[in-house]
Amino acid sequence: MADLLSQRLDPDMWGHKAARLSQVADLGLPVPPGLCLSTAALAHGTSEAIASLRTWLELYRPRRVVVRTSSTLEDGLERAQAGRSVSLLNCPPDASALARVIDQDLLSQEDLEAVPGGCVLVQEQVEAPLYGVAFLSQDRLLVEASPYPDGATAGMPLRMRARRDARRFRASTGPDQVPSLALTAQLHPLCQQLSAHFGFDVDVEWAWTGATVLVLQVRPITRAALEWAS
């Protein structure tokens, strides 16, 4: 078991998703609190996990929880395989119920238990007016946003672009639908910092509270950016 915010995690042990988020937290950037449960330990039973979950829930008291997988087989530099990940939203903040969800819905996923390194990440579900992804390549930013936490899979109705100066930002859906300057004024330097730290063009999942951008995931860009670079 490992606390996401207080430990710098090894990707070979905890998977790329959890390890990168622990580095983001170490940089001082906002990351929702989370508890990492190794798949190797979970394969031998959930009694220890239930005790750890109870402690974590008492400490952070989340209203809702998202349960996600973090694997060494996804989000790597050589192979992204982003579709391997599983995210379960709106889980109850109850240790026994979460253990059942993990056992029935995640550990039953093909090959998950056989992966040599990885974890199940139990994380506070952010309540925010906007969620989305941001792609930074060659200092050009593309932002896709949705009012729904599962917008990445449900489809992003808002698309915005920025170059070096956030004042040149434009939203393809119209300036009145999203506080574009305030959002990109935070997203652009955040993505630049993450790109410089990790050493690759970044694909960042985020949630915006209206005052702060929280980082939900960081991975290498997995799609061509040439069409929006111009």
PDB file of C-alpha atoms in Angstrom:
ATOM      1  CA  MET A   1       0.000   0.000   0.000  1.00  0.00           C
ATOM      2  CA  ALA A   2       1.246   3.513  -0.733  1.00  0.00           C
ATOM      3  CA  ASP A   3      -0.112   7.016  -0.236  1.00  0.00           C
ATOM      4  CA  LEU A   4      -0.060   8.902  -3.539  1.00  0.00           C
ATOM      5  CA  LEU A   5       0.734  12.323  -2.066  1.00  0.00           C
ATOM      6  CA  SER A   6       3.490  11.410   0.371  1.00  0.00           C
ATOM      7  CA  GLN A   7       5.628   8.876  -1.524  1.00  0.00           C
ATOM      8  CA  ARG A   8       7.521   9.011  -4.810  1.00  0.00           C
ATOM      9  CA  LEU A   9       6.488   5.785  -6.481  1.00  0.00           C
ATOM     10  CA  ASP A  10       8.493   3.465  -8.728  1.00  0.00           C
ATOM     11  CA  PRO A  11       6.711   2.917 -12.077  1.00  0.00           C
ATOM     12  CA  ASP A  12       7.996  -0.658 -12.269  1.00  0.00           C
ATOM     13  CA  MET A  13       6.188  -1.422  -9.018  1.00  0.00           C
ATOM     14  CA  TRP A  14       3.097   0.813  -9.192  1.00  0.00           C
ATOM     15  CA  GLY A  15       2.581   1.501 -12.917  1.00  0.00           C
ATOM     16  CA  HIS A  16       3.154   4.690 -14.881  1.00  0.00           C
ATOM     17  CA  LYS A  17      -0.115   6.432 -13.983  1.00  0.00           C
ATOM     18  CA  ALA A  18       0.395   6.286 -10.208  1.00  0.00           C
ATOM     19  CA  ALA A  19       4.141   6.910 -10.409  1.00  0.00           C
ATOM     20  CA  ARG A  20       3.775  10.045 -12.536  1.00  0.00           C
ATOM     21  CA  LEU A  21       1.023  11.419 -10.309  1.00  0.00           C
ATOM     22  CA  SER A  22       3.274  10.952  -7.286  1.00  0.00           C
ATOM     23  CA  GLN A  23       5.927  13.013  -9.097  1.00  0.00           C
ATOM     24  CA  VAL A  24       3.375  15.700  -9.952  1.00  0.00           C
ATOM     25  CA  ALA A  25       2.430  15.915  -6.263  1.00  0.00           C
ATOM     26  CA  ASP A  26       6.135  16.058  -5.373  1.00  0.00           C
ATOM     27  CA  LEU A  27       6.445  19.095  -7.671  1.00  0.00           C
ATOM     28  CA  GLY A  28       3.861  20.838  -5.495  1.00  0.00           C
ATOM     29  CA  LEU A  29       1.096  20.738  -8.114  1.00  0.00           C
ATOM     30  CA  PRO A  30      -2.480  19.911  -7.043  1.00  0.00           C
ATOM     31  CA  VAL A  31      -3.328  16.200  -7.262  1.00  0.00           C
ATOM     32  CA  PRO A  32      -6.399  14.583  -5.645  1.00  0.00           C
ATOM     33  CA  PRO A  33      -5.384  12.326  -2.733  1.00  0.00           C
ATOM     34  CA  GLY A  34      -5.177   8.642  -3.499  1.00  0.00           C
ATOM     35  CA  LEU A  35      -4.270   5.251  -2.076  1.00  0.00           C
ATOM     36  CA  CYS A  36      -2.332   2.764  -4.204  1.00  0.00           C
ATOM     37  CA  LEU A  37      -3.065  -0.928  -3.659  1.00  0.00           C
ATOM     38  CA  SER A  38      -0.598  -3.217  -5.430  1.00  0.00           C
ATOM     39  CA  THR A  39      -2.181  -5.846  -7.643  1.00  0.00           C
ATOM     40  CA  ALA A  40       0.294  -8.402  -6.301  1.00  0.00           C
ATOM     41  CA  ALA A  41      -0.979  -7.860  -2.744  1.00  0.00           C
ATOM     42  CA  LEU A  42      -4.636  -7.758  -3.814  1.00  0.00           C
ATOM     43  CA  ALA A  43      -4.240 -11.099  -5.571  1.00  0.00           C
ATOM     44  CA  HIS A  44      -3.676 -12.679  -2.147  1.00  0.00           C
ATOM     45  CA  GLY A  45      -6.862 -11.239  -0.604  1.00  0.00           C
ATOM     46  CA  THR A  46      -8.477  -7.939   0.294  1.00  0.00           C
ATOM     47  CA  SER A  47      -8.519  -8.017   4.108  1.00  0.00           C
ATOM     48  CA  GLU A  48      -5.378  -5.880   4.390  1.00  0.00           C
ATOM     49  CA  ALA A  49      -6.718  -3.592   1.666  1.00  0.00           C
ATOM     50  CA  ILE A  50      -9.957  -3.041   3.605  1.00  0.00           C
ATOM     51  CA  ALA A  51      -8.012  -1.961   6.695  1.00  0.00           C
ATOM     52  CA  SER A  52      -5.871   0.433   4.623  1.00  0.00           C
ATOM     53  CA  LEU A  53      -8.938   1.811   2.850  1.00  0.00           C
ATOM     54  CA  ARG A  54     -10.686   2.487   6.160  1.00  0.00           C
ATOM     55  CA  THR A  55      -7.680   4.436   7.421  1.00  0.00           C
ATOM     56  CA  TRP A  56      -7.394   6.397   4.176  1.00  0.00           C
ATOM     57  CA  LEU A  57     -11.120   7.212   4.071  1.00  0.00           C
ATOM     58  CA  GLU A  58     -11.058   8.431   7.682  1.00  0.00           C
ATOM     59  CA  LEU A  59      -8.077  10.652   6.879  1.00  0.00           C
ATOM     60  CA  TYR A  60      -9.331  12.287   3.662  1.00  0.00           C
ATOM     61  CA  ARG A  61     -13.127  11.850   3.970  1.00  0.00           C
ATOM     62  CA  PRO A  62     -13.954  11.994   0.234  1.00  0.00           C
ATOM     63  CA  ARG A  63     -17.613  12.353  -0.741  1.00  0.00           C
ATOM     64  CA  ARG A  64     -17.139  10.092  -3.761  1.00  0.00           C
ATOM     65  CA  VAL A  65     -14.305   7.934  -4.984  1.00  0.00           C
ATOM     66  CA  VAL A  66     -12.930   6.945  -8.373  1.00  0.00           C
ATOM     67  CA  VAL A  67     -11.143   3.600  -8.689  1.00  0.00           C
ATOM     68  CA  ARG A  68      -8.555   3.333 -11.466  1.00  0.00           C
ATOM     69  CA  THR A  69      -5.925   0.901 -12.653  1.00  0.00           C
ATOM     70  CA  SER A  70      -2.264   1.784 -13.090  1.00  0.00           C
ATOM     71  CA  SER A  71      -0.152  -0.610 -15.116  1.00  0.00           C
ATOM     72  CA  THR A  72       3.368  -0.923 -16.448  1.00  0.00           C
ATOM     73  CA  LEU A  73       1.775  -1.904 -19.775  1.00  0.00           C
ATOM     74  CA  GLU A  74       0.138   1.490 -20.410  1.00  0.00           C
ATOM     75  CA  ASP A  75       1.253   5.108 -20.718  1.00  0.00           C
ATOM     76  CA  GLY A  76       4.856   4.223 -21.457  1.00  0.00           C
ATOM     77  CA  LEU A  77       7.102   6.046 -23.912  1.00  0.00           C
ATOM     78  CA  GLU A  78       7.251   3.099 -26.291  1.00  0.00           C
ATOM     79  CA  ARG A  79       3.638   1.935 -26.093  1.00  0.00           C
ATOM     80  CA  ALA A  80       0.697   3.911 -24.774  1.00  0.00           C
ATOM     81  CA  GLN A  81      -2.113   1.335 -24.744  1.00  0.00           C
ATOM     82  CA  ALA A  82      -4.309   3.882 -22.981  1.00  0.00           C
ATOM     83  CA  GLY A  83      -7.338   1.662 -23.523  1.00  0.00           C
ATOM     84  CA  ARG A  84      -6.022  -0.879 -21.036  1.00  0.00           C
ATOM     85  CA  SER A  85      -6.901   1.391 -18.126  1.00  0.00           C
ATOM     86  CA  VAL A  86     -10.147   1.035 -16.207  1.00  0.00           C
ATOM     87  CA  SER A  87     -11.843   3.872 -14.294  1.00  0.00           C
ATOM     88  CA  LEU A  88     -14.927   3.418 -12.144  1.00  0.00           C
ATOM     89  CA  LEU A  89     -16.606   6.682 -11.138  1.00  0.00           C
ATOM     90  CA  ASN A  90     -18.997   7.506  -8.288  1.00  0.00           C
ATOM     91  CA  CYS A  91     -17.884   4.712  -5.985  1.00  0.00           C
ATOM     92  CA  PRO A  92     -19.072   4.979  -2.366  1.00  0.00           C
ATOM     93  CA  PRO A  93     -16.577   5.999   0.335  1.00  0.00           C
ATOM     94  CA  ASP A  94     -16.980   2.649   2.068  1.00  0.00           C
ATOM     95  CA  ALA A  95     -13.981   0.345   2.540  1.00  0.00           C
ATOM     96  CA  SER A  96     -15.844  -2.961   2.234  1.00  0.00           C
ATOM     97  CA  ALA A  97     -17.810  -1.793  -0.818  1.00  0.00           C
ATOM     98  CA  LEU A  98     -14.621  -0.549  -2.497  1.00  0.00           C
ATOM     99  CA  ALA A  99     -12.897  -3.871  -1.825  1.00  0.00           C
ATOM    100  CA  ARG A 100     -15.793  -5.685  -3.501  1.00  0.00           C
ATOM    101  CA  VAL A 101     -15.639  -3.355  -6.497  1.00  0.00           C
ATOM    102  CA  ILE A 102     -11.907  -3.964  -6.822  1.00  0.00           C
ATOM    103  CA  ASP A 103     -12.263  -7.728  -6.474  1.00  0.00           C
ATOM    104  CA  GLN A 104     -15.253  -8.139  -8.802  1.00  0.00           C
ATOM    105  CA  ASP A 105     -14.729  -5.424 -11.417  1.00  0.00           C
ATOM    106  CA  LEU A 106     -10.975  -4.851 -11.595  1.00  0.00           C
ATOM    107  CA  LEU A 107      -9.070  -7.950 -10.560  1.00  0.00           C
ATOM    108  CA  SER A 108     -11.251  -9.943 -12.940  1.00  0.00           C
ATOM    109  CA  GLN A 109      -9.949  -7.877 -15.868  1.00  0.00           C
ATOM    110  CA  GLU A 110      -7.886  -9.975 -18.256  1.00  0.00           C
ATOM    111  CA  ASP A 111      -4.185 -10.145 -17.363  1.00  0.00           C
ATOM    112  CA  LEU A 112      -4.400  -7.511 -14.601  1.00  0.00           C
ATOM    113  CA  GLU A 113      -3.230  -9.842 -11.862  1.00  0.00           C
ATOM    114  CA  ALA A 114      -0.537 -11.278 -14.134  1.00  0.00           C
ATOM    115  CA  VAL A 115       1.056  -7.879 -14.853  1.00  0.00           C
ATOM    116  CA  PRO A 116       4.481  -7.800 -13.154  1.00  0.00           C
ATOM    117  CA  GLY A 117       3.945  -4.297 -11.771  1.00  0.00           C
ATOM    118  CA  GLY A 118       0.917  -2.121 -11.181  1.00  0.00           C
ATOM    119  CA  CYS A 119      -1.749  -1.102  -8.742  1.00  0.00           C
ATOM    120  CA  VAL A 120      -5.344  -0.178  -8.199  1.00  0.00           C
ATOM    121  CA  LEU A 121      -5.554   3.544  -7.444  1.00  0.00           C
ATOM    122  CA  VAL A 122      -8.390   4.608  -5.130  1.00  0.00           C
ATOM    123  CA  GLN A 123      -8.672   8.370  -5.441  1.00  0.00           C
ATOM    124  CA  GLU A 124     -10.915  11.191  -4.305  1.00  0.00           C
ATOM    125  CA  GLN A 125     -13.323  12.085  -7.118  1.00  0.00           C
ATOM    126  CA  VAL A 126     -13.058  15.781  -7.858  1.00  0.00           C
ATOM    127  CA  GLU A 127     -16.227  17.884  -7.952  1.00  0.00           C
ATOM    128  CA  ALA A 128     -15.612  20.484 -10.653  1.00  0.00           C
ATOM    129  CA  PRO A 129     -17.468  22.494 -13.315  1.00  0.00           C
ATOM    130  CA  LEU A 130     -15.040  21.404 -16.055  1.00  0.00           C
ATOM    131  CA  TYR A 131     -12.964  18.314 -16.796  1.00  0.00           C
ATOM    132  CA  GLY A 132     -10.787  17.647 -19.789  1.00  0.00           C
ATOM    133  CA  VAL A 133      -7.512  16.846 -21.460  1.00  0.00           C
ATOM    134  CA  ALA A 134      -4.722  19.168 -22.573  1.00  0.00           C
ATOM    135  CA  PHE A 135      -2.115  18.336 -25.219  1.00  0.00           C
ATOM    136  CA  LEU A 136       1.128  20.316 -25.315  1.00  0.00           C
ATOM    137  CA  SER A 137       3.494  19.909 -28.253  1.00  0.00           C
ATOM    138  CA  GLN A 138       6.193  22.375 -29.315  1.00  0.00           C
ATOM    139  CA  ASP A 139       4.719  24.915 -26.900  1.00  0.00           C
ATOM    140  CA  ARG A 140       1.331  24.731 -28.635  1.00  0.00           C
ATOM    141  CA  LEU A 141      -1.637  23.773 -26.506  1.00  0.00           C
ATOM    142  CA  LEU A 142      -4.892  22.049 -27.413  1.00  0.00           C
ATOM    143  CA  VAL A 143      -7.551  21.843 -24.713  1.00  0.00           C
ATOM    144  CA  GLU A 144     -10.670  19.690 -24.825  1.00  0.00           C
ATOM    145  CA  ALA A 145     -13.213  20.110 -22.037  1.00  0.00           C
ATOM    146  CA  SER A 146     -16.473  18.712 -20.765  1.00  0.00           C
ATOM    147  CA  PRO A 147     -18.752  19.418 -17.794  1.00  0.00           C
ATOM    148  CA  TYR A 148     -18.774  15.675 -17.054  1.00  0.00           C
ATOM    149  CA  PRO A 149     -16.050  13.703 -15.246  1.00  0.00           C
ATOM    150  CA  ASP A 150     -16.252  10.957 -17.880  1.00  0.00           C
ATOM    151  CA  GLY A 151     -16.015  13.470 -20.719  1.00  0.00           C
ATOM    152  CA  ALA A 152     -12.866  11.859 -22.092  1.00  0.00           C
ATOM    153  CA  THR A 153     -14.918   8.810 -23.049  1.00  0.00           C
ATOM    154  CA  ALA A 154     -18.286  10.505 -23.550  1.00  0.00           C
ATOM    155  CA  GLY A 155     -16.928  13.117 -25.965  1.00  0.00           C
ATOM    156  CA  MET A 156     -15.536  16.594 -25.389  1.00  0.00           C
ATOM    157  CA  PRO A 157     -17.965  19.322 -26.513  1.00  0.00           C
ATOM    158  CA  LEU A 158     -15.476  22.186 -26.018  1.00  0.00           C
ATOM    159  CA  ARG A 159     -12.208  22.631 -27.896  1.00  0.00           C
ATOM    160  CA  MET A 160      -9.708  25.447 -27.390  1.00  0.00           C
ATOM    161  CA  ARG A 161      -6.253  26.319 -28.681  1.00  0.00           C
ATOM    162  CA  ALA A 162      -3.408  28.476 -27.433  1.00  0.00           C
ATOM    163  CA  ARG A 163       0.092  29.422 -28.424  1.00  0.00           C
ATOM    164  CA  ARG A 164       2.856  30.895 -26.324  1.00  0.00           C
ATOM    165  CA  ASP A 165       0.805  33.824 -25.074  1.00  0.00           C
ATOM    166  CA  ALA A 166      -2.518  32.926 -23.425  1.00  0.00           C
ATOM    167  CA  ARG A 167      -3.940  36.234 -24.680  1.00  0.00           C
ATOM    168  CA  ARG A 168      -3.887  34.786 -28.202  1.00  0.00           C
ATOM    169  CA  PHE A 169      -6.103  31.946 -27.042  1.00  0.00           C
ATOM    170  CA  ARG A 170      -9.293  31.204 -28.951  1.00  0.00           C
ATOM    171  CA  ALA A 171     -12.155  28.808 -28.264  1.00  0.00           C
ATOM    172  CA  SER A 172     -13.707  27.127 -31.284  1.00  0.00           C
ATOM    173  CA  THR A 173     -17.046  26.839 -29.471  1.00  0.00           C
ATOM    174  CA  GLY A 174     -17.329  30.551 -28.718  1.00  0.00           C
ATOM    175  CA  PRO A 175     -15.858  32.728 -25.955  1.00  0.00           C
ATOM    176  CA  ASP A 176     -19.001  32.776 -23.810  1.00  0.00           C
ATOM    177  CA  GLN A 177     -19.205  29.027 -23.187  1.00  0.00           C
ATOM    178  CA  VAL A 178     -16.067  28.711 -21.059  1.00  0.00           C
ATOM    179  CA  PRO A 179     -13.868  31.154 -19.083  1.00  0.00           C
ATOM    180  CA  SER A 180     -11.134  30.486 -21.602  1.00  0.00           C
ATOM    181  CA  LEU A 181      -8.448  32.955 -20.568  1.00  0.00           C
ATOM    182  CA  ALA A 182      -8.576  32.001 -16.889  1.00  0.00           C
ATOM    183  CA  LEU A 183      -8.428  28.299 -17.692  1.00  0.00           C
ATOM    184  CA  THR A 184      -5.603  28.385 -20.224  1.00  0.00           C
ATOM    185  CA  ALA A 185      -3.646  30.890 -18.160  1.00  0.00           C
ATOM    186  CA  GLN A 186      -3.283  28.037 -15.667  1.00  0.00           C
ATOM    187  CA  LEU A 187      -3.156  25.068 -18.045  1.00  0.00           C
ATOM    188  CA  HIS A 188      -0.459  26.381 -20.371  1.00  0.00           C
ATOM    189  CA  PRO A 189       2.332  26.929 -17.791  1.00  0.00           C
ATOM    190  CA  LEU A 190       1.273  23.779 -15.914  1.00  0.00           C
ATOM    191  CA  CYS A 191       1.668  21.660 -19.048  1.00  0.00           C
ATOM    192  CA  GLN A 192       4.972  23.382 -19.832  1.00  0.00           C
ATOM    193  CA  GLN A 193       6.245  22.505 -16.351  1.00  0.00           C
ATOM    194  CA  LEU A 194       5.141  18.891 -16.680  1.00  0.00           C
ATOM    195  CA  SER A 195       6.655  18.561 -20.158  1.00  0.00           C
ATOM    196  CA  ALA A 196       9.967  19.951 -18.939  1.00  0.00           C
ATOM    197  CA  HIS A 197       9.966  17.660 -15.910  1.00  0.00           C
ATOM    198  CA  PHE A 198       9.101  14.429 -17.705  1.00  0.00           C
ATOM    199  CA  GLY A 199      10.982  15.186 -20.913  1.00  0.00           C
ATOM    200  CA  PHE A 200       8.179  14.523 -23.427  1.00  0.00           C
ATOM    201  CA  ASP A 201       5.165  16.231 -25.017  1.00  0.00           C
ATOM    202  CA  VAL A 202       2.347  15.743 -22.554  1.00  0.00           C
ATOM    203  CA  ASP A 203      -1.250  14.592 -22.599  1.00  0.00           C
ATOM    204  CA  VAL A 204      -2.729  15.796 -19.299  1.00  0.00           C
ATOM    205  CA  GLU A 205      -6.116  14.905 -17.816  1.00  0.00           C
ATOM    206  CA  TRP A 206      -7.323  17.695 -15.559  1.00  0.00           C
ATOM    207  CA  ALA A 207     -10.222  19.069 -13.530  1.00  0.00           C
ATOM    208  CA  TRP A 208     -10.820  22.792 -13.078  1.00  0.00           C
ATOM    209  CA  THR A 209     -12.534  23.989  -9.909  1.00  0.00           C
ATOM    210  CA  GLY A 210     -12.916  27.543 -11.167  1.00  0.00           C
ATOM    211  CA  ALA A 211      -9.865  28.604  -9.190  1.00  0.00           C
ATOM    212  CA  THR A 212      -7.395  25.722  -9.506  1.00  0.00           C
ATOM    213  CA  VAL A 213      -6.430  23.109 -12.090  1.00  0.00           C
ATOM    214  CA  LEU A 214      -5.994  19.652 -10.557  1.00  0.00           C
ATOM    215  CA  VAL A 215      -3.895  17.057 -12.397  1.00  0.00           C
ATOM    216  CA  LEU A 216      -5.659  13.706 -12.824  1.00  0.00           C
ATOM    217  CA  GLN A 217      -3.167  11.987 -15.148  1.00  0.00           C
ATOM    218  CA  VAL A 218      -0.030  12.661 -17.204  1.00  0.00           C
ATOM    219  CA  ARG A 219       1.138  10.565 -20.150  1.00  0.00           C
ATOM    220  CA  PRO A 220       3.068  11.030 -23.406  1.00  0.00           C
ATOM    221  CA  ILE A 221       1.014  12.369 -26.300  1.00  0.00           C
ATOM    222  CA  THR A 222      -0.526   9.425 -28.105  1.00  0.00           C
ATOM    223  CA  ARG A 223      -1.956  11.187 -31.151  1.00  0.00           C
ATOM    224  CA  ALA A 224      -0.611  13.388 -33.908  1.00  0.00           C
ATOM    225  CA  ALA A 225      -0.629  17.092 -33.124  1.00  0.00           C
ATOM    226  CA  LEU A 226       0.257  18.475 -36.537  1.00  0.00           C
ATOM    227  CA  GLU A 227      -3.324  19.331 -37.508  1.00  0.00           C
ATOM    228  CA  TRP A 228      -3.744  21.729 -34.598  1.00  0.00           C
ATOM    229  CA  ALA A 229      -0.196  23.097 -34.557  1.00  0.00           C
ATOM    230  CA  SER A 230      -0.918  25.609 -37.295  1.00  0.00           C
TER     231      SER A 230
END
